[in-house]
């Protein structure tokens, strides 16, 4: 009984965490490969694409380019479009505003600002797109475990004000 109490106390204090994480990582490596899921399409916007947009239009991703991208993707009638692009301004092109505000399959991301123990903001944030309904906005923040390894992803986050 005394040994079990010591183990529980050591686990509660966090002394066993390095061993638990090492065992978890090893078990994850032993799993068989799930293979590539052909149902997903990922469209990458590269640094070269962004630089091209900056040269042509002076913005990271213009309304015109985003509108064209969404029109092209919608032609394939996807169930869901996840937009992992941070934009710090409202869409002004009428067709894009309509797509962003009315599409029930478009979900966008924001980045939640990091805070210290006292709740002061210490990192940058990216507000959710103003033209997208709050119930279709997620976030892409993850938690780094010791060693800089991402093993967990946040499932819930305090609501971010739609201030744009």
mmCIF file of the C-alpha atoms, coordinates in Angstrom:
data_MODEL
# 
_entry.id   MODEL 
# 
loop_
_atom_site.group_PDB 
_atom_site.id 
_atom_site.type_symbol 
_atom_site.label_atom_id 
_atom_site.label_alt_id 
_atom_site.label_comp_id 
_atom_site.label_asym_id 
_atom_site.label_entity_id 
_atom_site.label_seq_id 
_atom_site.pdbx_PDB_ins_code 
_atom_site.Cartn_x 
_atom_site.Cartn_y 
_atom_site.Cartn_z 
_atom_site.occupancy 
_atom_site.B_iso_or_equiv 
_atom_site.pdbx_formal_charge 
_atom_site.auth_seq_id 
_atom_site.auth_comp_id 
_atom_site.auth_asym_id 
_atom_site.auth_atom_id 
_atom_site.pdbx_PDB_model_num 
ATOM 1   C CA . UNK A 1 1   ? 0.000   0.000  0.000   1.00 0.00 ? 1   UNK A CA 1 
ATOM 2   C CA . UNK A 1 2   ? 2.880   2.345  0.817   1.00 0.00 ? 2   UNK A CA 1 
ATOM 3   C CA . UNK A 1 3   ? 4.527   1.723  -2.574  1.00 0.00 ? 3   UNK A CA 1 
ATOM 4   C CA . UNK A 1 4   ? 1.305   2.507  -4.439  1.00 0.00 ? 4   UNK A CA 1 
ATOM 5   C CA . UNK A 1 5   ? 0.950   5.735  -2.472  1.00 0.00 ? 5   UNK A CA 1 
ATOM 6   C CA . UNK A 1 6   ? 4.524   6.748  -3.381  1.00 0.00 ? 6   UNK A CA 1 
ATOM 7   C CA . UNK A 1 7   ? 3.875   6.013  -7.083  1.00 0.00 ? 7   UNK A CA 1 
ATOM 8   C CA . UNK A 1 8   ? 0.613   8.001  -7.015  1.00 0.00 ? 8   UNK A CA 1 
ATOM 9   C CA . UNK A 1 9   ? 2.336   10.904 -5.291  1.00 0.00 ? 9   UNK A CA 1 
ATOM 10  C CA . UNK A 1 10  ? 5.243   10.827 -7.775  1.00 0.00 ? 10  UNK A CA 1 
ATOM 11  C CA . UNK A 1 11  ? 2.774   10.815 -10.669 1.00 0.00 ? 11  UNK A CA 1 
ATOM 12  C CA . UNK A 1 12  ? 0.735   13.645 -9.139  1.00 0.00 ? 12  UNK A CA 1 
ATOM 13  C CA . UNK A 1 13  ? 3.859   15.783 -8.720  1.00 0.00 ? 13  UNK A CA 1 
ATOM 14  C CA . UNK A 1 14  ? 4.892   15.043 -12.315 1.00 0.00 ? 14  UNK A CA 1 
ATOM 15  C CA . UNK A 1 15  ? 8.006   13.008 -11.669 1.00 0.00 ? 15  UNK A CA 1 
ATOM 16  C CA . UNK A 1 16  ? 6.791   10.187 -13.927 1.00 0.00 ? 16  UNK A CA 1 
ATOM 17  C CA . UNK A 1 17  ? 5.827   12.414 -16.859 1.00 0.00 ? 17  UNK A CA 1 
ATOM 18  C CA . UNK A 1 18  ? 9.088   11.982 -18.828 1.00 0.00 ? 18  UNK A CA 1 
ATOM 19  C CA . UNK A 1 19  ? 8.723   8.180  -18.638 1.00 0.00 ? 19  UNK A CA 1 
ATOM 20  C CA . UNK A 1 20  ? 5.034   8.325  -19.565 1.00 0.00 ? 20  UNK A CA 1 
ATOM 21  C CA . UNK A 1 21  ? 5.717   10.581 -22.561 1.00 0.00 ? 21  UNK A CA 1 
ATOM 22  C CA . UNK A 1 22  ? 8.582   8.371  -23.763 1.00 0.00 ? 22  UNK A CA 1 
ATOM 23  C CA . UNK A 1 23  ? 6.335   5.292  -23.526 1.00 0.00 ? 23  UNK A CA 1 
ATOM 24  C CA . UNK A 1 24  ? 3.527   7.118  -25.368 1.00 0.00 ? 24  UNK A CA 1 
ATOM 25  C CA . UNK A 1 25  ? 5.898   8.228  -28.147 1.00 0.00 ? 25  UNK A CA 1 
ATOM 26  C CA . UNK A 1 26  ? 7.225   4.677  -28.551 1.00 0.00 ? 26  UNK A CA 1 
ATOM 27  C CA . UNK A 1 27  ? 3.705   3.222  -28.749 1.00 0.00 ? 27  UNK A CA 1 
ATOM 28  C CA . UNK A 1 28  ? 2.758   5.818  -31.384 1.00 0.00 ? 28  UNK A CA 1 
ATOM 29  C CA . UNK A 1 29  ? 5.807   4.843  -33.467 1.00 0.00 ? 29  UNK A CA 1 
ATOM 30  C CA . UNK A 1 30  ? 4.807   1.161  -33.277 1.00 0.00 ? 30  UNK A CA 1 
ATOM 31  C CA . UNK A 1 31  ? 1.354   1.781  -34.755 1.00 0.00 ? 31  UNK A CA 1 
ATOM 32  C CA . UNK A 1 32  ? 0.887   0.708  -38.364 1.00 0.00 ? 32  UNK A CA 1 
ATOM 33  C CA . UNK A 1 33  ? 0.771   3.506  -40.924 1.00 0.00 ? 33  UNK A CA 1 
ATOM 34  C CA . UNK A 1 34  ? -2.732  4.731  -41.656 1.00 0.00 ? 34  UNK A CA 1 
ATOM 35  C CA . UNK A 1 35  ? -1.720  5.647  -45.190 1.00 0.00 ? 35  UNK A CA 1 
ATOM 36  C CA . UNK A 1 36  ? -2.747  8.653  -47.195 1.00 0.00 ? 36  UNK A CA 1 
ATOM 37  C CA . UNK A 1 37  ? -6.427  9.610  -47.055 1.00 0.00 ? 37  UNK A CA 1 
ATOM 38  C CA . UNK A 1 38  ? -7.488  10.455 -50.608 1.00 0.00 ? 38  UNK A CA 1 
ATOM 39  C CA . UNK A 1 39  ? -10.587 12.306 -49.367 1.00 0.00 ? 39  UNK A CA 1 
ATOM 40  C CA . UNK A 1 40  ? -8.482  15.309 -48.348 1.00 0.00 ? 40  UNK A CA 1 
ATOM 41  C CA . UNK A 1 41  ? -7.135  17.988 -50.637 1.00 0.00 ? 41  UNK A CA 1 
ATOM 42  C CA . UNK A 1 42  ? -4.624  20.425 -49.237 1.00 0.00 ? 42  UNK A CA 1 
ATOM 43  C CA . UNK A 1 43  ? -3.928  23.615 -51.163 1.00 0.00 ? 43  UNK A CA 1 
ATOM 44  C CA . UNK A 1 44  ? -0.701  25.226 -50.045 1.00 0.00 ? 44  UNK A CA 1 
ATOM 45  C CA . UNK A 1 45  ? -0.034  28.912 -50.367 1.00 0.00 ? 45  UNK A CA 1 
ATOM 46  C CA . UNK A 1 46  ? 3.740   29.191 -50.482 1.00 0.00 ? 46  UNK A CA 1 
ATOM 47  C CA . UNK A 1 47  ? 6.006   32.071 -49.541 1.00 0.00 ? 47  UNK A CA 1 
ATOM 48  C CA . UNK A 1 48  ? 6.511   32.667 -53.274 1.00 0.00 ? 48  UNK A CA 1 
ATOM 49  C CA . UNK A 1 49  ? 2.723   32.979 -53.722 1.00 0.00 ? 49  UNK A CA 1 
ATOM 50  C CA . UNK A 1 50  ? 2.550   35.512 -50.906 1.00 0.00 ? 50  UNK A CA 1 
ATOM 51  C CA . UNK A 1 51  ? 5.476   37.482 -52.304 1.00 0.00 ? 51  UNK A CA 1 
ATOM 52  C CA . UNK A 1 52  ? 3.752   37.545 -55.705 1.00 0.00 ? 52  UNK A CA 1 
ATOM 53  C CA . UNK A 1 53  ? 0.562   38.877 -54.085 1.00 0.00 ? 53  UNK A CA 1 
ATOM 54  C CA . UNK A 1 54  ? 2.579   41.512 -52.228 1.00 0.00 ? 54  UNK A CA 1 
ATOM 55  C CA . UNK A 1 55  ? 4.220   42.685 -55.469 1.00 0.00 ? 55  UNK A CA 1 
ATOM 56  C CA . UNK A 1 56  ? 0.951   42.790 -57.407 1.00 0.00 ? 56  UNK A CA 1 
ATOM 57  C CA . UNK A 1 57  ? -1.532  43.992 -54.827 1.00 0.00 ? 57  UNK A CA 1 
ATOM 58  C CA . UNK A 1 58  ? 0.330   44.994 -51.674 1.00 0.00 ? 58  UNK A CA 1 
ATOM 59  C CA . UNK A 1 59  ? -1.511  42.488 -49.484 1.00 0.00 ? 59  UNK A CA 1 
ATOM 60  C CA . UNK A 1 60  ? -0.782  38.951 -48.338 1.00 0.00 ? 60  UNK A CA 1 
ATOM 61  C CA . UNK A 1 61  ? -3.822  37.412 -50.047 1.00 0.00 ? 61  UNK A CA 1 
ATOM 62  C CA . UNK A 1 62  ? -6.136  39.668 -51.983 1.00 0.00 ? 62  UNK A CA 1 
ATOM 63  C CA . UNK A 1 63  ? -9.912  39.391 -51.969 1.00 0.00 ? 63  UNK A CA 1 
ATOM 64  C CA . UNK A 1 64  ? -9.740  38.574 -55.670 1.00 0.00 ? 64  UNK A CA 1 
ATOM 65  C CA . UNK A 1 65  ? -7.304  35.671 -55.132 1.00 0.00 ? 65  UNK A CA 1 
ATOM 66  C CA . UNK A 1 66  ? -9.212  34.262 -52.159 1.00 0.00 ? 66  UNK A CA 1 
ATOM 67  C CA . UNK A 1 67  ? -12.512 34.547 -54.029 1.00 0.00 ? 67  UNK A CA 1 
ATOM 68  C CA . UNK A 1 68  ? -11.038 32.702 -57.031 1.00 0.00 ? 68  UNK A CA 1 
ATOM 69  C CA . UNK A 1 69  ? -9.605  29.989 -54.780 1.00 0.00 ? 69  UNK A CA 1 
ATOM 70  C CA . UNK A 1 70  ? -12.964 29.429 -53.051 1.00 0.00 ? 70  UNK A CA 1 
ATOM 71  C CA . UNK A 1 71  ? -14.855 29.392 -56.372 1.00 0.00 ? 71  UNK A CA 1 
ATOM 72  C CA . UNK A 1 72  ? -12.448 26.764 -57.719 1.00 0.00 ? 72  UNK A CA 1 
ATOM 73  C CA . UNK A 1 73  ? -12.733 24.628 -54.595 1.00 0.00 ? 73  UNK A CA 1 
ATOM 74  C CA . UNK A 1 74  ? -16.538 24.911 -54.506 1.00 0.00 ? 74  UNK A CA 1 
ATOM 75  C CA . UNK A 1 75  ? -16.765 23.497 -58.034 1.00 0.00 ? 75  UNK A CA 1 
ATOM 76  C CA . UNK A 1 76  ? -15.752 20.120 -56.571 1.00 0.00 ? 76  UNK A CA 1 
ATOM 77  C CA . UNK A 1 77  ? -18.653 20.367 -54.081 1.00 0.00 ? 77  UNK A CA 1 
ATOM 78  C CA . UNK A 1 78  ? -16.620 19.577 -50.962 1.00 0.00 ? 78  UNK A CA 1 
ATOM 79  C CA . UNK A 1 79  ? -18.336 18.786 -47.680 1.00 0.00 ? 79  UNK A CA 1 
ATOM 80  C CA . UNK A 1 80  ? -16.046 21.171 -45.873 1.00 0.00 ? 80  UNK A CA 1 
ATOM 81  C CA . UNK A 1 81  ? -13.438 23.802 -46.642 1.00 0.00 ? 81  UNK A CA 1 
ATOM 82  C CA . UNK A 1 82  ? -11.015 24.671 -43.859 1.00 0.00 ? 82  UNK A CA 1 
ATOM 83  C CA . UNK A 1 83  ? -9.386  28.062 -44.406 1.00 0.00 ? 83  UNK A CA 1 
ATOM 84  C CA . UNK A 1 84  ? -6.091  28.221 -42.510 1.00 0.00 ? 84  UNK A CA 1 
ATOM 85  C CA . UNK A 1 85  ? -5.183  31.754 -43.573 1.00 0.00 ? 85  UNK A CA 1 
ATOM 86  C CA . UNK A 1 86  ? -4.820  34.664 -41.189 1.00 0.00 ? 86  UNK A CA 1 
ATOM 87  C CA . UNK A 1 87  ? -6.246  37.895 -42.615 1.00 0.00 ? 87  UNK A CA 1 
ATOM 88  C CA . UNK A 1 88  ? -6.229  41.042 -40.495 1.00 0.00 ? 88  UNK A CA 1 
ATOM 89  C CA . UNK A 1 89  ? -8.775  42.915 -42.600 1.00 0.00 ? 89  UNK A CA 1 
ATOM 90  C CA . UNK A 1 90  ? -12.375 42.520 -43.730 1.00 0.00 ? 90  UNK A CA 1 
ATOM 91  C CA . UNK A 1 91  ? -13.191 41.222 -47.161 1.00 0.00 ? 91  UNK A CA 1 
ATOM 92  C CA . UNK A 1 92  ? -14.515 44.058 -49.295 1.00 0.00 ? 92  UNK A CA 1 
ATOM 93  C CA . UNK A 1 93  ? -15.178 42.376 -52.649 1.00 0.00 ? 93  UNK A CA 1 
ATOM 94  C CA . UNK A 1 94  ? -18.981 41.777 -52.695 1.00 0.00 ? 94  UNK A CA 1 
ATOM 95  C CA . UNK A 1 95  ? -18.758 38.271 -54.169 1.00 0.00 ? 95  UNK A CA 1 
ATOM 96  C CA . UNK A 1 96  ? -16.198 37.209 -51.552 1.00 0.00 ? 96  UNK A CA 1 
ATOM 97  C CA . UNK A 1 97  ? -18.207 38.764 -48.705 1.00 0.00 ? 97  UNK A CA 1 
ATOM 98  C CA . UNK A 1 98  ? -21.222 36.747 -49.894 1.00 0.00 ? 98  UNK A CA 1 
ATOM 99  C CA . UNK A 1 99  ? -19.187 33.508 -50.054 1.00 0.00 ? 99  UNK A CA 1 
ATOM 100 C CA . UNK A 1 100 ? -17.663 34.022 -46.603 1.00 0.00 ? 100 UNK A CA 1 
ATOM 101 C CA . UNK A 1 101 ? -20.874 35.010 -44.851 1.00 0.00 ? 101 UNK A CA 1 
ATOM 102 C CA . UNK A 1 102 ? -23.283 32.540 -46.486 1.00 0.00 ? 102 UNK A CA 1 
ATOM 103 C CA . UNK A 1 103 ? -21.288 29.363 -47.009 1.00 0.00 ? 103 UNK A CA 1 
ATOM 104 C CA . UNK A 1 104 ? -22.247 26.655 -44.531 1.00 0.00 ? 104 UNK A CA 1 
ATOM 105 C CA . UNK A 1 105 ? -19.210 24.534 -45.408 1.00 0.00 ? 105 UNK A CA 1 
ATOM 106 C CA . UNK A 1 106 ? -16.462 27.115 -44.958 1.00 0.00 ? 106 UNK A CA 1 
ATOM 107 C CA . UNK A 1 107 ? -14.612 27.164 -41.647 1.00 0.00 ? 107 UNK A CA 1 
ATOM 108 C CA . UNK A 1 108 ? -11.810 29.567 -40.824 1.00 0.00 ? 108 UNK A CA 1 
ATOM 109 C CA . UNK A 1 109 ? -9.137  29.747 -38.151 1.00 0.00 ? 109 UNK A CA 1 
ATOM 110 C CA . UNK A 1 110 ? -7.876  32.400 -35.818 1.00 0.00 ? 110 UNK A CA 1 
ATOM 111 C CA . UNK A 1 111 ? -4.889  32.427 -33.495 1.00 0.00 ? 111 UNK A CA 1 
ATOM 112 C CA . UNK A 1 112 ? -5.472  33.020 -29.827 1.00 0.00 ? 112 UNK A CA 1 
ATOM 113 C CA . UNK A 1 113 ? -2.989  35.332 -28.145 1.00 0.00 ? 113 UNK A CA 1 
ATOM 114 C CA . UNK A 1 114 ? -0.693  33.768 -25.567 1.00 0.00 ? 114 UNK A CA 1 
ATOM 115 C CA . UNK A 1 115 ? -1.002  35.032 -22.014 1.00 0.00 ? 115 UNK A CA 1 
ATOM 116 C CA . UNK A 1 116 ? 1.204   34.810 -18.937 1.00 0.00 ? 116 UNK A CA 1 
ATOM 117 C CA . UNK A 1 117 ? 0.146   33.505 -15.510 1.00 0.00 ? 117 UNK A CA 1 
ATOM 118 C CA . UNK A 1 118 ? -1.476  36.857 -14.663 1.00 0.00 ? 118 UNK A CA 1 
ATOM 119 C CA . UNK A 1 119 ? -3.501  36.876 -17.893 1.00 0.00 ? 119 UNK A CA 1 
ATOM 120 C CA . UNK A 1 120 ? -1.451  39.552 -19.684 1.00 0.00 ? 120 UNK A CA 1 
ATOM 121 C CA . UNK A 1 121 ? -1.108  39.085 -23.433 1.00 0.00 ? 121 UNK A CA 1 
ATOM 122 C CA . UNK A 1 122 ? 2.481   38.107 -24.296 1.00 0.00 ? 122 UNK A CA 1 
ATOM 123 C CA . UNK A 1 123 ? 2.104   36.844 -27.857 1.00 0.00 ? 123 UNK A CA 1 
ATOM 124 C CA . UNK A 1 124 ? 0.455   37.906 -31.052 1.00 0.00 ? 124 UNK A CA 1 
ATOM 125 C CA . UNK A 1 125 ? -3.034  36.952 -32.109 1.00 0.00 ? 125 UNK A CA 1 
ATOM 126 C CA . UNK A 1 126 ? -4.942  36.840 -35.350 1.00 0.00 ? 126 UNK A CA 1 
ATOM 127 C CA . UNK A 1 127 ? -8.618  37.677 -35.092 1.00 0.00 ? 127 UNK A CA 1 
ATOM 128 C CA . UNK A 1 128 ? -11.157 35.502 -36.854 1.00 0.00 ? 128 UNK A CA 1 
ATOM 129 C CA . UNK A 1 129 ? -12.311 36.723 -40.262 1.00 0.00 ? 129 UNK A CA 1 
ATOM 130 C CA . UNK A 1 130 ? -15.060 39.302 -39.749 1.00 0.00 ? 130 UNK A CA 1 
ATOM 131 C CA . UNK A 1 131 ? -17.218 37.983 -42.583 1.00 0.00 ? 131 UNK A CA 1 
ATOM 132 C CA . UNK A 1 132 ? -17.476 34.450 -41.192 1.00 0.00 ? 132 UNK A CA 1 
ATOM 133 C CA . UNK A 1 133 ? -20.071 33.459 -38.596 1.00 0.00 ? 133 UNK A CA 1 
ATOM 134 C CA . UNK A 1 134 ? -18.555 32.865 -35.128 1.00 0.00 ? 134 UNK A CA 1 
ATOM 135 C CA . UNK A 1 135 ? -19.852 29.274 -35.062 1.00 0.00 ? 135 UNK A CA 1 
ATOM 136 C CA . UNK A 1 136 ? -17.673 28.530 -38.114 1.00 0.00 ? 136 UNK A CA 1 
ATOM 137 C CA . UNK A 1 137 ? -14.435 29.802 -36.600 1.00 0.00 ? 137 UNK A CA 1 
ATOM 138 C CA . UNK A 1 138 ? -11.882 27.514 -34.967 1.00 0.00 ? 138 UNK A CA 1 
ATOM 139 C CA . UNK A 1 139 ? -8.304  27.971 -33.851 1.00 0.00 ? 139 UNK A CA 1 
ATOM 140 C CA . UNK A 1 140 ? -5.002  26.368 -34.649 1.00 0.00 ? 140 UNK A CA 1 
ATOM 141 C CA . UNK A 1 141 ? -3.186  26.673 -31.344 1.00 0.00 ? 141 UNK A CA 1 
ATOM 142 C CA . UNK A 1 142 ? -1.326  23.609 -30.073 1.00 0.00 ? 142 UNK A CA 1 
ATOM 143 C CA . UNK A 1 143 ? 0.495   22.739 -26.881 1.00 0.00 ? 143 UNK A CA 1 
ATOM 144 C CA . UNK A 1 144 ? 4.218   21.954 -26.968 1.00 0.00 ? 144 UNK A CA 1 
ATOM 145 C CA . UNK A 1 145 ? 5.157   19.240 -24.523 1.00 0.00 ? 145 UNK A CA 1 
ATOM 146 C CA . UNK A 1 146 ? 8.681   19.050 -23.057 1.00 0.00 ? 146 UNK A CA 1 
ATOM 147 C CA . UNK A 1 147 ? 11.244  18.738 -25.821 1.00 0.00 ? 147 UNK A CA 1 
ATOM 148 C CA . UNK A 1 148 ? 9.152   20.869 -28.200 1.00 0.00 ? 148 UNK A CA 1 
ATOM 149 C CA . UNK A 1 149 ? 7.048   17.902 -29.314 1.00 0.00 ? 149 UNK A CA 1 
ATOM 150 C CA . UNK A 1 150 ? 3.399   18.475 -30.196 1.00 0.00 ? 150 UNK A CA 1 
ATOM 151 C CA . UNK A 1 151 ? 1.368   15.612 -28.763 1.00 0.00 ? 151 UNK A CA 1 
ATOM 152 C CA . UNK A 1 152 ? -1.824  17.444 -27.877 1.00 0.00 ? 152 UNK A CA 1 
ATOM 153 C CA . UNK A 1 153 ? -4.174  19.884 -29.551 1.00 0.00 ? 153 UNK A CA 1 
ATOM 154 C CA . UNK A 1 154 ? -6.590  22.112 -27.700 1.00 0.00 ? 154 UNK A CA 1 
ATOM 155 C CA . UNK A 1 155 ? -10.214 21.034 -28.021 1.00 0.00 ? 155 UNK A CA 1 
ATOM 156 C CA . UNK A 1 156 ? -11.760 24.091 -26.397 1.00 0.00 ? 156 UNK A CA 1 
ATOM 157 C CA . UNK A 1 157 ? -10.694 27.707 -26.225 1.00 0.00 ? 157 UNK A CA 1 
ATOM 158 C CA . UNK A 1 158 ? -12.217 30.763 -24.667 1.00 0.00 ? 158 UNK A CA 1 
ATOM 159 C CA . UNK A 1 159 ? -14.309 32.619 -27.247 1.00 0.00 ? 159 UNK A CA 1 
ATOM 160 C CA . UNK A 1 160 ? -12.503 35.291 -29.228 1.00 0.00 ? 160 UNK A CA 1 
ATOM 161 C CA . UNK A 1 161 ? -14.392 38.527 -29.753 1.00 0.00 ? 161 UNK A CA 1 
ATOM 162 C CA . UNK A 1 162 ? -15.511 39.220 -33.301 1.00 0.00 ? 162 UNK A CA 1 
ATOM 163 C CA . UNK A 1 163 ? -14.173 42.755 -33.204 1.00 0.00 ? 163 UNK A CA 1 
ATOM 164 C CA . UNK A 1 164 ? -13.369 43.450 -36.831 1.00 0.00 ? 164 UNK A CA 1 
# 
